[in-house]
Structures are given as C-alpha cells and as structure tokens.
XYZ file of C-alpha atoms in Angstrom:
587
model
C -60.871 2.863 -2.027
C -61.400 -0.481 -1.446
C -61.242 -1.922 -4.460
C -58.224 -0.303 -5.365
C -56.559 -1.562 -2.508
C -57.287 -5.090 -3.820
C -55.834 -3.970 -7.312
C -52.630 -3.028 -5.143
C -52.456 -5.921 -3.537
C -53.532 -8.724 -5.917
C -50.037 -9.289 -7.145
C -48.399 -10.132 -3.104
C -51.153 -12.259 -2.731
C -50.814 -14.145 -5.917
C -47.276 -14.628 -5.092
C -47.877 -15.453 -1.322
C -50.909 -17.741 -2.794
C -48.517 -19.594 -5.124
C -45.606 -19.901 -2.627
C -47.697 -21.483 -0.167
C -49.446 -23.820 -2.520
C -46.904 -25.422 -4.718
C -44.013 -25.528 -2.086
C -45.227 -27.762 0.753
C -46.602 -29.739 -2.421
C -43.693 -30.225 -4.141
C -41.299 -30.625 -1.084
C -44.424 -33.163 0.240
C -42.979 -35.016 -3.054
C -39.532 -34.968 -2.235
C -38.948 -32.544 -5.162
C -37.756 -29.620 -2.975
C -38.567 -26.234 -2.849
C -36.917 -24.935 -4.923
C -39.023 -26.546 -8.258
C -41.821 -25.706 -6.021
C -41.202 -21.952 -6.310
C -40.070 -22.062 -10.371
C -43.717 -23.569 -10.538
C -45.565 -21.305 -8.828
C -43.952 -18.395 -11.153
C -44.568 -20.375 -14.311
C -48.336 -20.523 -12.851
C -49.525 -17.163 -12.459
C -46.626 -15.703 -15.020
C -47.108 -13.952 -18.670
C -46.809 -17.151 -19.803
C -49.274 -18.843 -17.742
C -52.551 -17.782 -15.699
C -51.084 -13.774 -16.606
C -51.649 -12.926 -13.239
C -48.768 -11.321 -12.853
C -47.218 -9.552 -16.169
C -43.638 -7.896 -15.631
C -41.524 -10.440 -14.765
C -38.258 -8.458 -14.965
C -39.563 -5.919 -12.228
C -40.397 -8.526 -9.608
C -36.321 -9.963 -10.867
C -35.215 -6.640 -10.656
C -36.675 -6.556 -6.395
C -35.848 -10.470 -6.207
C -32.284 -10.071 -7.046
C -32.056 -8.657 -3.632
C -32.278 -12.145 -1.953
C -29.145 -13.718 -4.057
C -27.325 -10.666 -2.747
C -28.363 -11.568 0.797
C -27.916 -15.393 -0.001
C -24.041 -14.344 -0.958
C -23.738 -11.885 2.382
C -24.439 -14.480 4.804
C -22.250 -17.483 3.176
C -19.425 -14.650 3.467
C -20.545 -14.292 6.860
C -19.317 -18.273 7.377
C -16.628 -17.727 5.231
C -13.492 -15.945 7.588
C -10.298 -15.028 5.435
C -8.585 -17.501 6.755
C -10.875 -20.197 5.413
C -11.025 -18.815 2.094
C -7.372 -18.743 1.741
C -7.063 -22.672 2.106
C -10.059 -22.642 -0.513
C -8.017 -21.085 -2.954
C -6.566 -24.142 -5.113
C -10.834 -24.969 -5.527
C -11.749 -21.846 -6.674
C -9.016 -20.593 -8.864
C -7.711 -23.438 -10.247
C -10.828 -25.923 -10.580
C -13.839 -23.122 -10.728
C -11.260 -21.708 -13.564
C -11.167 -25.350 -16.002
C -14.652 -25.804 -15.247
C -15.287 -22.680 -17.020
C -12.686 -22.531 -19.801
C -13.604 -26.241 -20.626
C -17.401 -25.939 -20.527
C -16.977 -22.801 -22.734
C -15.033 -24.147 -25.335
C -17.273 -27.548 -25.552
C -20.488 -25.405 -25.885
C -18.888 -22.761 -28.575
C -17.920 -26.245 -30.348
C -21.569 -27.177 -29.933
C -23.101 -23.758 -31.599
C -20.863 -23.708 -33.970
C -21.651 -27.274 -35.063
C -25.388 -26.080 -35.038
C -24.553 -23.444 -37.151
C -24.193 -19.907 -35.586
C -21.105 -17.390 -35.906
C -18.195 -17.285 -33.492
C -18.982 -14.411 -31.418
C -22.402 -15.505 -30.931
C -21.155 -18.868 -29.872
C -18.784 -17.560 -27.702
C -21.571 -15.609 -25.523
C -24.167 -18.112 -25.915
C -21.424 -20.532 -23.836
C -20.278 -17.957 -21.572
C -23.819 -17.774 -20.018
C -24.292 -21.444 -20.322
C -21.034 -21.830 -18.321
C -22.128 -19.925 -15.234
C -24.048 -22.173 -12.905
C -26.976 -20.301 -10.295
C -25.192 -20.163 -7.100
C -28.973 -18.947 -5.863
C -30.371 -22.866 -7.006
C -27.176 -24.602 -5.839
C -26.792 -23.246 -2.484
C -30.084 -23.560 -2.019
C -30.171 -27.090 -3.150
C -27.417 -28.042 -0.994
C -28.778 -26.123 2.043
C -31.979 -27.327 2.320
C -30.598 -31.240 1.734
C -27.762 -30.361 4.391
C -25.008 -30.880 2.578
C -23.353 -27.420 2.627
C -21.184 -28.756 5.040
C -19.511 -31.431 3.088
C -16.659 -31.554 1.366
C -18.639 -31.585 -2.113
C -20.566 -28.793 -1.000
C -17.810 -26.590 0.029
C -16.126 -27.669 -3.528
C -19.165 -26.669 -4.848
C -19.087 -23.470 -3.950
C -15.501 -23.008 -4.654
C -17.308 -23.112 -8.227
C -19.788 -21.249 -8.192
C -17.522 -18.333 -6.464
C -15.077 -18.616 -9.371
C -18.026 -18.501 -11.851
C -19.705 -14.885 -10.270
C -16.119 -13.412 -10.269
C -15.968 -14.559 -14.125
C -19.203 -12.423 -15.214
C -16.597 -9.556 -15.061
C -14.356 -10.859 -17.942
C -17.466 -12.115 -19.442
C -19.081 -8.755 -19.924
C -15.786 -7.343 -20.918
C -15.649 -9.631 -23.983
C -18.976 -8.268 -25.063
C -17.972 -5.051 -25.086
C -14.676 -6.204 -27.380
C -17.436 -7.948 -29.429
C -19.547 -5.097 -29.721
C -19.180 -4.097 -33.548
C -19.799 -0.423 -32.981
C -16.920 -0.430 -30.099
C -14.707 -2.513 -32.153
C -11.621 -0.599 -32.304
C -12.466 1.746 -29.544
C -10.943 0.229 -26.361
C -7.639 0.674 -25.196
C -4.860 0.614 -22.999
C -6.151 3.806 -20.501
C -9.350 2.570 -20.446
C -9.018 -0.266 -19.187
C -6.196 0.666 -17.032
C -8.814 2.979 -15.596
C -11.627 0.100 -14.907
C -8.802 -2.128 -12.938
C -7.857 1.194 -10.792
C -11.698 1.636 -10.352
C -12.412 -1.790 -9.028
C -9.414 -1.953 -6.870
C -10.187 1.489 -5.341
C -14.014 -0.126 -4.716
C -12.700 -3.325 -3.527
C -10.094 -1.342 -0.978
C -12.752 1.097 0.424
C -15.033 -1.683 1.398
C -11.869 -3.303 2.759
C -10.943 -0.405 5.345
C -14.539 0.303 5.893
C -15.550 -3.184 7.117
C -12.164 -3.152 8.840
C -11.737 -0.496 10.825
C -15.517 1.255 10.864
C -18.667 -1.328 10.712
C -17.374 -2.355 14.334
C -17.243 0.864 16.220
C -20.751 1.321 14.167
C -22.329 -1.486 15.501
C -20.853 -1.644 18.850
C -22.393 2.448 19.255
C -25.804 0.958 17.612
C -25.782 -2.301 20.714
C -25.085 0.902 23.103
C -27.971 2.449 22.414
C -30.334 -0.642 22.429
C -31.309 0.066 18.817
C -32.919 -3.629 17.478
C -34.612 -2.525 14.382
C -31.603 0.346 13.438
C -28.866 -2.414 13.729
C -31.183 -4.138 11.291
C -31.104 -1.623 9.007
C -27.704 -1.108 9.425
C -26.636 -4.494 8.252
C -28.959 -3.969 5.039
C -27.283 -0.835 4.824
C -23.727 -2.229 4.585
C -24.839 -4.946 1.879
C -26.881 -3.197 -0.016
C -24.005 -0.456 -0.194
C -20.796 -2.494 -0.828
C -23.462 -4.301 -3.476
C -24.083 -1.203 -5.624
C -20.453 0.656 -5.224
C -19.655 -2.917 -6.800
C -22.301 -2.495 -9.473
C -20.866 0.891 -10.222
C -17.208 -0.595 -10.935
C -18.496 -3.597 -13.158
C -18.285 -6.142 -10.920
C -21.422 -8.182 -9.728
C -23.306 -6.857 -6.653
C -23.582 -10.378 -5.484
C -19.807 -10.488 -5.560
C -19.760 -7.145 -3.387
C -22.585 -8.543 -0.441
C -19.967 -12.015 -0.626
C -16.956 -9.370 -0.010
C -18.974 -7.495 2.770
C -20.351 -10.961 4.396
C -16.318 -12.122 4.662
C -14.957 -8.753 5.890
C -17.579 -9.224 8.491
C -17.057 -12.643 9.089
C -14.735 -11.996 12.693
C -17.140 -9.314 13.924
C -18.485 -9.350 17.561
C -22.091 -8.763 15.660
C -21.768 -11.649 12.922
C -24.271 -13.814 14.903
C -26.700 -10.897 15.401
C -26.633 -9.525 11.738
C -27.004 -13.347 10.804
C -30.445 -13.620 12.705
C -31.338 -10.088 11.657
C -30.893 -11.027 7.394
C -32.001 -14.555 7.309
C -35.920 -13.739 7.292
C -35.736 -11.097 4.441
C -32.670 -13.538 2.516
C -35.090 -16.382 2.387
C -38.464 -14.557 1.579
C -36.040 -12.945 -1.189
C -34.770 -16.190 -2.883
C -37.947 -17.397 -2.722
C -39.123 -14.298 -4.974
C -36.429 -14.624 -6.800
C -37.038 -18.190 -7.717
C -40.580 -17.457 -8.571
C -39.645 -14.354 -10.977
C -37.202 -16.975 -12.611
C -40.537 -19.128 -13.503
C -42.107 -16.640 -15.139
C -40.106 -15.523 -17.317
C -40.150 -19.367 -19.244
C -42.080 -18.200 -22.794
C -44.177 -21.595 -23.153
C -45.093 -20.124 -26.653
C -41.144 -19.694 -27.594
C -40.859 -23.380 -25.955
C -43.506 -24.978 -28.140
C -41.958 -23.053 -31.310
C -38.231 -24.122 -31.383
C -39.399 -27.364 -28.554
C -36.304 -29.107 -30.170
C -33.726 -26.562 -30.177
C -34.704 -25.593 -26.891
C -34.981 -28.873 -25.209
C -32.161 -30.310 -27.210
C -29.811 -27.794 -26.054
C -31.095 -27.957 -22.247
C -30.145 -31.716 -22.447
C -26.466 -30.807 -23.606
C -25.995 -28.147 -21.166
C -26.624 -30.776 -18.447
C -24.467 -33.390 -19.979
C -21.458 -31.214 -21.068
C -21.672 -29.396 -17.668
C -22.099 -32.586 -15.616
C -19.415 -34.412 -17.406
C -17.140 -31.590 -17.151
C -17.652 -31.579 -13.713
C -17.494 -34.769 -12.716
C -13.938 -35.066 -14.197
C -12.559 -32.465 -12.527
C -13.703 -32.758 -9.716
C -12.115 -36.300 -9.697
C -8.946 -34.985 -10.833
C -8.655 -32.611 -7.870
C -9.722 -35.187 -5.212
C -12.655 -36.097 -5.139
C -14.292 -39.260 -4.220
C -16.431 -40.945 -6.965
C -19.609 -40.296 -4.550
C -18.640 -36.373 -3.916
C -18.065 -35.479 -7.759
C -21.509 -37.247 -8.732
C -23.221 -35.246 -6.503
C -20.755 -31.938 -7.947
C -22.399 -32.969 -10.755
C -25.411 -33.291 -10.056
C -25.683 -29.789 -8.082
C -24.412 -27.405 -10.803
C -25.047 -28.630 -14.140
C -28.030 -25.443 -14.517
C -27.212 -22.445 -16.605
C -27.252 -19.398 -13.948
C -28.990 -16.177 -13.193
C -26.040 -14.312 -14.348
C -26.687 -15.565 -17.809
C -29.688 -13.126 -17.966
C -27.494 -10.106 -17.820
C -24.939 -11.476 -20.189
C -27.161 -12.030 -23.093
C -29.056 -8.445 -22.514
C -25.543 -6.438 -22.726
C -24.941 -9.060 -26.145
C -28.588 -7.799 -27.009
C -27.482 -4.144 -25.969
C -24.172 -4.519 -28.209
C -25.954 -5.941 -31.196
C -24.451 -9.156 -31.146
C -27.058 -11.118 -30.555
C -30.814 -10.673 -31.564
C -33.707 -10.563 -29.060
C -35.094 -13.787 -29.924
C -32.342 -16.242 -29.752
C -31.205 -14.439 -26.507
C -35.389 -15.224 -25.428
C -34.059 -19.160 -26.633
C -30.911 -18.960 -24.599
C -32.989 -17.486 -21.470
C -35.194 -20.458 -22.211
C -32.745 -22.952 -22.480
C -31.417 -21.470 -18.569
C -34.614 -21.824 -17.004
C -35.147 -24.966 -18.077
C -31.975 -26.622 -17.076
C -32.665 -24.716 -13.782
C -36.500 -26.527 -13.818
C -34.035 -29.660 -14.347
C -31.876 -29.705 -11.645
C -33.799 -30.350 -8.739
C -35.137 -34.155 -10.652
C -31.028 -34.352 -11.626
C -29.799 -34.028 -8.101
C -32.648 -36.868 -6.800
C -31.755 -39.077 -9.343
C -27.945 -38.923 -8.615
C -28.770 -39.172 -5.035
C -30.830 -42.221 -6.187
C -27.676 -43.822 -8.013
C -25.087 -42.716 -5.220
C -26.923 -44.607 -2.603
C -27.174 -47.662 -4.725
C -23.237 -47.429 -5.558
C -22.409 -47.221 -1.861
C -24.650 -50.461 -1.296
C -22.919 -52.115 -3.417
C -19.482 -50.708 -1.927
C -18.558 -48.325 -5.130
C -19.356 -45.215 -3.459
C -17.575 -43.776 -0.288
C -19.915 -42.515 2.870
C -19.912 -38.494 3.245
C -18.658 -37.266 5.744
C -18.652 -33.906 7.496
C -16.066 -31.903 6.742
C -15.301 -31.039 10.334
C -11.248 -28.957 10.528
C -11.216 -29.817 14.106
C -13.018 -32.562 16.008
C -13.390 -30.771 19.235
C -16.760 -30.456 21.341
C -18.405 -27.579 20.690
C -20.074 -25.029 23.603
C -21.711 -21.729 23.541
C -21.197 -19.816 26.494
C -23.544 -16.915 26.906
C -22.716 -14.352 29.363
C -19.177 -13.428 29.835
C -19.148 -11.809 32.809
C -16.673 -12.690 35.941
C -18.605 -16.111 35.984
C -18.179 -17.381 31.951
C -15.154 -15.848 31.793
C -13.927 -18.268 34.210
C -15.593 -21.351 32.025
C -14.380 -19.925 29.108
C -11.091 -19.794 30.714
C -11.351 -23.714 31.703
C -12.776 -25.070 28.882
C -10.168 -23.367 26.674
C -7.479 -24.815 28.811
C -8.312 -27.861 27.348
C -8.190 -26.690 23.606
C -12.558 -27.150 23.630
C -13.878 -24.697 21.186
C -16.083 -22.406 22.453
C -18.533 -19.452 21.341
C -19.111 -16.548 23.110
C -22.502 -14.237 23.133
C -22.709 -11.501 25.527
C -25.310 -8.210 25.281
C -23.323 -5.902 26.201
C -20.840 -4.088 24.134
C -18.512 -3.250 27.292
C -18.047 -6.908 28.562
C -17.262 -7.621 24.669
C -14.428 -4.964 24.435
C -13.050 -5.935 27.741
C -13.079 -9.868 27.098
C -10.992 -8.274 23.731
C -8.290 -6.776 25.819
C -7.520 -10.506 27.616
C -7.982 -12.528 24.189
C -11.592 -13.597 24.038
C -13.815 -13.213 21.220
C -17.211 -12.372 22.024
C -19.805 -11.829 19.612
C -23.142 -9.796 20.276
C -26.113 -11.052 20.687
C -29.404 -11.755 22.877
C -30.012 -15.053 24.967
C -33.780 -14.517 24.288
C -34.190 -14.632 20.706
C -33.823 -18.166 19.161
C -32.419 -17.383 15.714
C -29.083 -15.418 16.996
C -28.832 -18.814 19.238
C -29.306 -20.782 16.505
C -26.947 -18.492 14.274
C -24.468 -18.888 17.244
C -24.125 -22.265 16.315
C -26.724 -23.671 19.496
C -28.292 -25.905 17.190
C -24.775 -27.847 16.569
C -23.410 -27.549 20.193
C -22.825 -30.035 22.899
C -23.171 -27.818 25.418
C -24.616 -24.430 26.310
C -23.569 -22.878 29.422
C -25.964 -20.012 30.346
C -23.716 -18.000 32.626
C -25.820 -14.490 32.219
C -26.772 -12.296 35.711
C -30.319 -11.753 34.374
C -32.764 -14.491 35.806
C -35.574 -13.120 33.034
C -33.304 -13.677 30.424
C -31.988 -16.780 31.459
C -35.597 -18.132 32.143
C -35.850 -17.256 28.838
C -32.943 -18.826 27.175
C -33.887 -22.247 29.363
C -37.592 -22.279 27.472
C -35.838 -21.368 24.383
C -32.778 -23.942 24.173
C -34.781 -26.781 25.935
C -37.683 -26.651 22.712
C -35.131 -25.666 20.214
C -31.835 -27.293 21.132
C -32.537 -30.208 22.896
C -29.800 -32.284 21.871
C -27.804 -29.768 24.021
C -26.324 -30.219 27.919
C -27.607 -27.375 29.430
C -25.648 -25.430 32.423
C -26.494 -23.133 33.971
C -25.177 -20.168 36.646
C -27.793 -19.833 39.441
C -28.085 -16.535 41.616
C -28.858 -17.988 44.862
C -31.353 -20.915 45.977
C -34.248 -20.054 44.802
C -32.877 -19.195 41.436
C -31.153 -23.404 41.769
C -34.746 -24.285 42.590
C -36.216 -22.424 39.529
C -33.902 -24.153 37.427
C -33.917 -27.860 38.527
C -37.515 -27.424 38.278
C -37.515 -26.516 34.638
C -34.944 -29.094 33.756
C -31.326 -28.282 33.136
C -29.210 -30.926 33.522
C -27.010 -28.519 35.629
C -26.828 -25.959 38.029
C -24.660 -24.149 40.610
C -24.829 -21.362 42.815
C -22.164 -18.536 41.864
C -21.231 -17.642 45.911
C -20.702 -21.969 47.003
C -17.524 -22.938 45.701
C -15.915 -19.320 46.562
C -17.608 -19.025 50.063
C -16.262 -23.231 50.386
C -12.854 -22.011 49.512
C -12.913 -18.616 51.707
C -14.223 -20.554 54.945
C -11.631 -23.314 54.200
C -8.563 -20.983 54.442
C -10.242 -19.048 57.345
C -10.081 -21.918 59.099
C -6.661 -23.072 58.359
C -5.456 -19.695 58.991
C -7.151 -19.840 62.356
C -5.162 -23.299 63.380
C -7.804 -25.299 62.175
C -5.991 -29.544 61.482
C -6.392 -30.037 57.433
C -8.131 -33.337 58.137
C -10.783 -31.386 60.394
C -11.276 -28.615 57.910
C -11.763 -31.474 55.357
C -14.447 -32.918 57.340
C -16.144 -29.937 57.975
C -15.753 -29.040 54.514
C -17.509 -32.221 53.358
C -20.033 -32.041 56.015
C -21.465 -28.696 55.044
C -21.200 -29.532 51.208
C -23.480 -33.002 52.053
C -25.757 -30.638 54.191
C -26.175 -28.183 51.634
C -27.228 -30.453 49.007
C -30.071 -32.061 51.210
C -31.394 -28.666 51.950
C -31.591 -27.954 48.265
C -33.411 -31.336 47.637
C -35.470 -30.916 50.261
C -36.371 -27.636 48.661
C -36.738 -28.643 45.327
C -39.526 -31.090 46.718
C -41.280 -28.303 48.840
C -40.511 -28.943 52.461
C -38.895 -25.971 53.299
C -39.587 -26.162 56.994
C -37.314 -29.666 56.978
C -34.330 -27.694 55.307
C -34.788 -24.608 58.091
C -34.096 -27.669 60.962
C -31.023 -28.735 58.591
C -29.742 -25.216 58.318
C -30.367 -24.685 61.963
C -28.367 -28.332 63.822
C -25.424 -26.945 62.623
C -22.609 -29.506 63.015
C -20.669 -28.958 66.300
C -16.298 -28.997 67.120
C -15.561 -32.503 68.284
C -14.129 -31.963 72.014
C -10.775 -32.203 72.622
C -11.652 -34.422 75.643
C-alpha cells in the first residue's frame, strides 16, 4: 500500500519539486518565472529526466489555469471599458494578424512548402500566448500601462481569431473539400450566437440572485465552487460551439465584472488560477522534443528567430501607427513576439484534416515553445535598451494609465455609519469601494444608488482584490469589533501605505484602537449626542454663544478623558467626568 501510494504520487511531487527549485532560481536571476517553470517541465519531461511521460494529459488539466487567467482579467474588464478598447482590438489586434500571416506564408513558401501548409503553419505562428504575456506583464507590473492594456487588446483579438482559423482548416481539409456550404455554416453562426446570448442572460439576470442566496446561507467553500462552476460552464458550452473556452471564461469574467461578488470570486479563483498557469507552463516545457531539436537544429532555430523578428517588427509598427510612444511599442514588442498555446490545437485539427504531417506539425510545436523559452530574455533585453533610450532622452517615461485621478478609499461596512462616509466622500466626486457581508445591506445600499460588493473584512485577499493594496484610505466602518480587530491586524501588515479610519463602538472600543495604531478613530454616538444636546439646549432658551462654550468645553473634556485612558489612569478621567462644568450665574 505504501509503495503504491508513492507510485501515485511521484508525478505531484516531481512537479511541486521542479516548481519550487527552478522558479525562485530563475526569478533570483531576474529571468522571471515564467522561464523558470518552462525549465522545470523540460527537466523532468519525455524529453528530459522522463520523469514524467504524457505531457498532453498534464496540458489537457493545465489548460484549466489559462481559462482562469482569462476569467479574472474579464473580471477587471466592465463593458464599458471594453467598449473604449474597441479601436485596439479590432482594428490593430486585426493587422497584426493579417500582416504577420501573410509575411510568414511568404516565408514558408520561400522555404519551400505548399500554400495550404503555409497558410496554417502562419496562422499558429500569428497567435501570441496570452497565458506568457499576461503573465509577463503581471508579474513586472505593467498590466496597468497603456502598453499593457494595448497588449492585451492583441492578444484578445488573436483568441477570438482561432475561430476563423480552425474554420480554414476545415475548407483546407481535402476530404471536406467541396462539402461545406451555405446551411452549415449558417447553422455554426446561429449556434455561437445562441451560446454567446445564454451566457449573456444567465450572468445577467441569474449568477446574482445565485450568489446573493449562496452569501445568505454563509456557504464559503459552495460560493467557491460556484464561481468554478460558472467558468468552467460558459468555458465548455463555448467549446461545444467552436469557439475557444478561454474566450468563454473572458465572456463570463466581463458579464461578471459589475457584480456585488466580483471581489469575493476574485479572492476565491486566484489560488487555483496561479497554481494552474504554473502547470500549464510546466506541461508547455515538456513537450520541447530535444531529439527533433538536435535533428532539424537549423530549421527549427532558424525559424524561431524569424518568428520573433517578423512578429516584433510587425508589432512595433503598428503599434506606432496607432499611438504609441517609441518606449510603449518596444516593450509591445518585446511582450508578444512568442507563438501561442493556441497554435497546439491548430496544427492537431491540420494533422486531423491531413494537411499537414505529424512531424512538421512536432517542428512547428517546436518552433512555439521555443520562441515562448525566448521571450522572457527578449522582454529583459528591451527593457535593457528602453531604459538606456530614456537616459539619453529618446524614450518617454510610462506612466499609469489612470481614467480618473481621484483618491481612492475602500469603505467596508455600509451600514447607517459608511453609508454616511460614502455619502460625503462621494459628494466630492472621491471614488470609493464598497465591501459589506451581508447580502441585505448590499440590496438596500442598491435601492439609494450605491454599489456594494460582497466580501469579508477578515480575509486579506478579497481586501486586496478590493483594491486595499492601491487605496489611500480604508475606512473600517463595520459593527463587529472581532472583525474589525481583524481587519486592523490585517490592513496594518498588508496595506500599510493606507490611512486607516476607523468607526469605534464606545470608549473602550477608541482605546482598543488607538492602541493598535490607526491613524483615526471616532465614537459613532459623539458627534450625534454633540448635536442632540446642542439643540436641546437652544430649544430650552439656552444664548448660542453659551451653548457654544459649553459645546467646546465638553468636546475638550472628552478628549482628555480619552487620553487619560489611553495611558491607563482611569481613576483621573472618573474626577474629569465627575467636576462637571457648572452655569455661569446670572449675578
């Protein structure tokens, strides 16, 4: 029993071994993680130590984490964003791939091979990996600039273009030659627009109530599986209709991009989206056939080096030609140049169709992996010749590619008390985002014209999701002192660049939290019960200048009772409380 268990496990572990070995190594180097994980693959691989021998099953379970990967960038991605995106994606994602195709098919041809082999051979060779680029540009935190989001304008346009793609191998399919008509395809349009519509009303007018019943019922684990649920599902009714399933997740993400649960689903994904892509990256490495790679080194290699050069050049001119600064399209360049995982399923259907043979499509697959291997030393030498070009003043300085330059401030707790923050803060055009745990607060803050999203105070990665890690100030306005204890330890070691505020319950709760350090706190009952006593009085013929001085008197009192508290001498603010200050006589 035991040893079998080891035979069970000795693939995780070789994978887990790998990961954590060449990773920190390579990223130690400044290489990133991303060469670190195509490494470890090509280490224990077929091809390497044979540790591991079917590559295309771990794929198969790794392509799961691009499909995650694509869900949460829709999650970032509302409608309204991707509409002013448009002109990128359709218009430049569209060139990049027309022109790239027709310089490769010149390329084949020159070598020698037929047109319809040329054709697919550059189709796949078009596509960049939006799993290596986004991952690229993540982890060197450049998502958020203007090249990035160009950049993945791109790549967008290129995993909606594996539809036409695979449609051209089945018109170059000799035994289907002939064979496809007008109904047909007539009938795979209505298909896709039927799939695209259902998920369209589903995450419209269903994953909300869904989610908001799942909250209800305190289910943590279910409204995990939920989320995986709606990915995996929009994914595969995708796959059914042709289109990509990474293309369905992306649809899902941005249909579920103005949830209340965004945040939470967010925190929930990201583990099993980056343990994923890491698999993913490491199935990629294994499947690079050293033996094929010493046999045809020069084809192989020589090809690699033109994909990179036609791709780069490509897009570096038009990305210049829609806008970009000289600085922004070298980095464009620099970022998608690879050949992409979509290629893989290209050249098996042109395998499956008999229009290519298993070899060269084993070249091709080579050729991808390779350029992918590539990338990583591209981008760090363009980053290398950017930063010299902007010392010497030929290179702009990125910026962030803020659409409003307002403060930003997470408010968490929308009860009475944050809804009258939010309603201040807003009054001033500040930005805000809302969490609350409770479903009911979140459908009543709907009615008045807040958005509130879902999620829990006491778990760092929905606060970091929530966008804590970018604020400039969290307000903690919750009713639960164990949660908001919570939060404090939570935002103070994760979030420190934050102003933290914070709603206190009465004075001991102020106490609690000037002793644990936020930079400010207020009782919720002092300014009302200051307001209430000051019309009392007026109403009860009180002069405005006396009320004023009482007013100020008990506010100055007040405060040295809570600093004498803070320090510990509670018997010194029971004499403050107790020489009350006295009318002034009339005489």
């Amino acid at each position: 029993m035991a040893l079998d268990s080891a035979i069970t496990f000795a693939e995780p572990l070789a994978y887990l071994a790998a990961a954590v070995i060449a990773v920190p190594l390579f990223k130690r180097f400044g290489l990133g993680s991303v060469l670190g994980y195509l490494s470890a693959g090509l280490a224990i691989g077929p091809y390497g130590l044979k540790i591991v021998s079917d590559a295309d099953r771990v794929l198969h379970v790794a392509e799961l984490g691009v499909i995650l990967l694509l869900f949460l960038i829709g999650l970032e991605l509302k409608p309204s964003r991707l509409w002013t995106m448009r002109r990128d994606i359709f218009a430049l994602g569209t060139l990049q791939v027309v022109l790239t195709m027709a310089a490769m098919v010149l390329l084949f041809r020159a070598i020698g091979y037929s047109m319809p082999v040329s054709v697919i051979a550059a189709g796949g060779l078009a596509l960049s990996s939006t799993a290596f680029a986004m991952q690229i540009l993540q982890e060197r935190g450049h998502s958020s600039l203007p090249f990035g989001q160009r950049a993945f304008s791109i790549l967008l346009l290129q995993d909606m273009a594996i539809v036409p793609l695979l449609t051209l191998v089945s018109l170059l399919t000799p035994r289907t030659a002939g064979t496809a008509g007008l109904l047909p395809a007539l009938g795979e349009v209505a298909a896709i627009a039927g799939a695209v519509g259902l998920v369209v009303l589903t995450g419209r007018f269903l994953l909300n109530p869904v989610f908001r019943f799942l909250a209800d019922v305190k289910a943590r684990e279910i409204m995990t599986a939920a989320g995986l649920l709606v990915v995996l599902g929009a994914a595969s009714l995708m796959e059914v209709v042709g289109i990509s399933m990474a293309m369905g997740a992306f649809l899902a993400g941005v249909l579920l991009s103005e949830s209340n649960f965004r945040h939470t689903l967010e925190a929930d994904l990201e583990p099993f989206r980056g343990l994923l892509l890491g698999l993913f990256f490491i199935g990629v490495g294994m499947t690079l056939n050293i033996g094929l790679l010493f046999s045809y080194w020069h084809l192989i290699i020589g090809l690699a080096l033109a994909t990179l050069a036609i791709k780069g050049l490509i897009l570096y001119g038009l990305s210049r030609l829609f806008g970009s600064t000289n600085s922004d399209a070298l980095l464009i360049a620099a970022t998608l140049p690879q050949g992409g995982e979509f290629a893989f399923v290209l050249y098996a259907a042109a395998i499956a169709g008999g229009i290519i043979s298993s070899t060269f499509a084993s070249m091709l697959s080579a050729v991808v992996v390779l350029t992918m291997i590539l990338t990583p030393v591209v981008t760090i030498a363009f980053d290398r010749i950017v930063k010299a070009l902007r010392e010497r003043g030929l290179a702009e300085e990125q910026m962030e590619s803020f659409i409003e330059s307002r403060a930003r401030v997470v408010v968490i707790g929308f009860g009475r008390f944050g809804r009258m923050v939010a309603q201040m803060l807003e009054a001033e055009g500040i930005e805000i985002t809302a969490l609350d745990n409770s479903p009911q607060r979140i459908r009543e803050a709907a009615k008045v014209g807040f958005k509130v999203y879902y999620g829990d105070a006491a778990r760092a990665d929905v606060l970091k999701a929530a966008g804590c890690d970018e604020a400039r100030l969290i307000a903690l306005c919750m009713e639960s002192q164990t949660v908001m204890h919570r939060a404090v330890e939570i935002i103070r070691e994760e979030f420190p660049q934050a102003k933290l505020y914070c709603r206190a319950r009465d004075r001991l709760h102020a106490v609690e939290l000037i002793h644990s350090g936020v930079d400010f706190q207020i009782r919720e009952t002092v300014e009302s019960g200051l307001v209430f006593g000051r019309h009392a009085l007026i109403e009860l013929g009180t002069p405005p200048e006396r009320v004023k001085e009482i007013e100020e008197s008990v506010r100055k009192r007040d405060d040295e009772r809570l600093e004498l508290e803070v320090k510990g001498d509670m018997s010194g603010s029971l004499e403050l409380l107790a020489a009350r200050p006295r009318a002034k006589s009339s005489g």
